[in-house]
Amino acid sequence: MSDVRHVLVLPDRDAAEEAAEALGERFGVEEEPKLVRDALAGEDDAEDAQWLLVVEDPEDRLDPVALDAFAGEWDGWREEP
């Protein structure tokens, strides 16, 4: 097994929560993804924060292109490692 994880960057918490729920249905992900708030340096305003959805993929079976398109449905993207 490898130590692969994908990070999806989403514009807000609602989008991240919706994407986290849909991820299991769409990709068969069993482990719940982690939600992480990523504030820009020096910014305290919640509107300036991005939300990261961290998806563990130990078997390296998730398609990065499909994950990028998936995140795009919420105006987000997959962060390249």
XYZ file of N, CA and C in Angstrom:
243
model
N 0.835 -1.184 0.000
C 0.000 0.000 0.000
C 0.877 1.244 0.000
N 0.383 2.273 -0.666
C 1.117 3.533 -0.712
C 0.462 4.544 0.240
N 1.146 5.648 0.434
C 0.638 6.697 1.311
C 0.136 7.843 0.445
N -0.924 7.593 -0.320
C -1.453 8.586 -1.243
C -2.626 9.303 -0.595
N -2.608 10.628 -0.737
C -3.769 11.403 -0.317
C -3.979 12.501 -1.343
N -5.230 12.845 -1.519
C -5.608 13.898 -2.449
C -6.171 15.054 -1.632
N -5.872 16.270 -2.064
C -6.385 17.453 -1.391
C -7.237 18.226 -2.386
N -8.514 18.350 -2.053
C -9.430 19.131 -2.871
C -9.611 20.484 -2.193
N -9.445 21.552 -2.938
C -9.577 22.903 -2.411
C -10.957 23.417 -2.808
N -11.734 23.795 -1.792
C -13.105 24.246 -2.033
C -13.300 25.643 -1.459
N -14.221 26.410 -2.053
C -14.331 27.826 -1.704
C -14.941 28.132 -0.336
N -15.732 27.224 0.208
C -16.362 27.505 1.499
C -16.744 26.204 2.203
N -17.157 26.359 3.447
C -17.464 25.176 4.260
C -18.647 24.385 3.708
N -19.678 25.084 3.247
C -20.845 24.381 2.708
C -20.447 23.506 1.523
N -19.636 24.052 0.624
C -19.191 23.282 -0.533
C -18.374 22.074 -0.092
N -17.502 22.274 0.889
C -16.664 21.176 1.377
C -17.510 20.078 2.012
N -18.502 20.461 2.798
C -19.360 19.458 3.436
C -20.184 18.700 2.405
N -20.721 19.413 1.407
C -21.488 18.750 0.347
C -20.599 17.791 -0.448
N -19.401 18.245 -0.773
C -18.475 17.405 -1.534
C -18.071 16.175 -0.724
N -17.859 16.336 0.568
C -17.487 15.205 1.421
C -18.577 14.145 1.411
N -19.834 14.579 1.464
C -20.950 13.628 1.432
C -21.039 12.929 0.083
N -20.885 13.690 -0.997
C -21.018 13.132 -2.342
C -19.838 12.246 -2.732
N -18.697 12.461 -2.101
C -17.486 11.713 -2.444
C -17.682 10.208 -2.277
N -18.279 9.813 -1.173
C -18.508 8.394 -0.920
C -19.406 7.761 -1.965
N -20.467 8.478 -2.331
C -21.403 7.959 -3.323
C -20.755 7.855 -4.699
N -20.009 8.873 -5.076
C -19.437 8.937 -6.420
C -18.242 8.027 -6.596
N -17.369 7.989 -5.587
C -16.098 7.268 -5.739
C -15.978 6.039 -4.840
N -16.981 5.789 -4.018
C -16.928 4.626 -3.138
C -15.909 4.758 -2.024
N -15.623 5.992 -1.620
C -14.670 6.228 -0.541
C -15.343 5.861 0.775
N -14.726 4.963 1.516
C -15.320 4.493 2.766
C -14.899 5.338 3.962
N -13.638 5.758 3.987
C -13.145 6.560 5.102
C -13.594 8.007 4.902
N -14.158 8.586 5.951
C -14.634 9.961 5.845
C -13.464 10.915 5.606
N -13.571 11.772 4.576
C -12.501 12.729 4.319
C -12.387 13.742 5.457
N -11.214 14.320 5.605
C -10.993 15.329 6.638
C -11.252 16.705 6.046
N -11.963 17.555 6.802
C -12.187 18.941 6.411
C -11.221 19.824 7.181
N -10.533 20.695 6.474
C -9.561 21.580 7.103
C -9.784 22.992 6.584
N -9.904 23.958 7.488
C -10.033 25.368 7.091
C -8.628 25.905 6.850
N -8.450 26.534 5.695
C -7.150 27.068 5.323
C -7.295 28.566 5.105
N -6.994 29.353 6.146
C -7.074 30.807 6.030
C -5.824 31.330 5.347
N -6.000 32.344 4.549
C -4.849 32.973 3.911
C -4.024 33.680 4.979
N -2.763 33.785 4.777
C -1.859 34.377 5.768
C -2.352 35.750 6.204
N -2.535 35.923 7.494
C -2.940 37.207 8.049
C -4.423 37.509 7.933
N -5.205 36.578 7.428
C -6.631 36.811 7.255
C -7.414 36.085 8.333
N -8.288 36.804 9.016
C -9.149 36.192 10.026
C -10.582 36.052 9.537
N -10.916 36.758 8.479
C -12.269 36.765 7.957
C -12.588 35.408 7.323
N -13.684 34.814 7.739
C -14.072 33.496 7.226
C -14.296 33.516 5.714
N -14.664 34.667 5.169
C -14.888 34.743 3.731
C -13.588 34.616 2.939
N -12.463 34.858 3.598
C -11.174 34.750 2.920
C -10.552 33.366 3.076
N -11.274 32.438 3.668
C -10.738 31.095 3.909
C -11.147 30.156 2.777
N -10.296 29.185 2.542
C -10.624 28.073 1.662
C -10.773 26.851 2.554
N -11.478 25.879 2.066
C -11.637 24.635 2.810
C -10.975 23.521 2.035
N -10.200 22.738 2.736
C -9.508 21.609 2.128
C -10.226 20.328 2.517
N -10.412 19.482 1.552
C -11.003 18.170 1.764
C -9.889 17.171 1.495
N -9.396 16.520 2.537
C -8.273 15.592 2.422
C -8.824 14.176 2.316
N -8.511 13.525 1.201
C -9.029 12.192 0.903
C -7.871 11.205 0.905
N -7.911 10.265 1.825
C -6.893 9.211 1.871
C -7.171 8.209 0.761
N -6.126 7.797 0.069
C -6.247 6.844 -1.040
C -5.101 5.842 -0.969
N -5.067 5.009 0.089
C -3.923 4.120 0.301
C -3.707 3.114 -0.822
N -4.743 2.793 -1.561
C -4.602 1.825 -2.647
C -4.381 2.514 -3.996
N -4.285 3.846 -3.989
C -4.022 4.627 -5.189
C -4.993 4.269 -6.310
N -6.287 4.258 -5.976
C -7.285 3.854 -6.965
C -8.150 5.008 -7.470
N -8.036 6.194 -6.850
C -8.838 7.332 -7.287
C -8.141 8.076 -8.420
N -8.901 8.401 -9.444
C -8.370 9.095 -10.620
C -8.244 10.593 -10.322
N -7.020 11.132 -10.357
C -6.822 12.557 -10.068
C -7.626 13.483 -10.986
N -7.748 13.128 -12.257
C -8.501 13.964 -13.201
C -9.983 13.979 -12.827
N -10.515 12.816 -12.465
C -11.918 12.739 -12.057
C -12.148 13.512 -10.752
N -11.185 13.454 -9.833
C -11.312 14.216 -8.587
C -11.276 15.717 -8.854
N -10.447 16.151 -9.796
C -10.386 17.565 -10.150
C -11.721 18.024 -10.729
N -12.292 17.233 -11.615
C -13.597 17.562 -12.198
C -14.681 17.571 -11.119
N -14.599 16.626 -10.196
C -15.545 16.545 -9.080
C -15.482 17.824 -8.254
N -14.283 18.254 -7.873
C -14.120 19.482 -7.085
C -14.615 20.695 -7.869
N -14.444 20.665 -9.184
C -14.905 21.757 -10.033
C -16.400 21.978 -9.985
N -17.144 20.940 -9.627
C -18.595 21.075 -9.495
C -18.962 22.057 -8.379
N -18.032 22.283 -7.463
C -18.226 23.244 -6.362
C -17.263 24.419 -6.503
N -16.834 24.704 -7.708
C -15.869 25.790 -7.974
C -14.551 25.597 -7.232
N -14.143 24.359 -7.114
C -12.885 24.035 -6.473
C -11.947 23.322 -7.425
N -10.890 22.766 -6.886
C -9.918 22.043 -7.698
C -9.153 21.060 -6.822
N -8.441 20.138 -7.477
C -7.557 19.205 -6.797
C -6.170 19.802 -6.779
N -5.597 19.899 -5.610
C -4.244 20.456 -5.457
C -3.230 19.413 -5.920
N -2.307 19.843 -6.761
C -1.246 18.937 -7.207
C -0.247 18.750 -6.060
N 0.256 17.519 -5.885
C 1.212 17.271 -4.796
C 2.531 17.994 -5.001
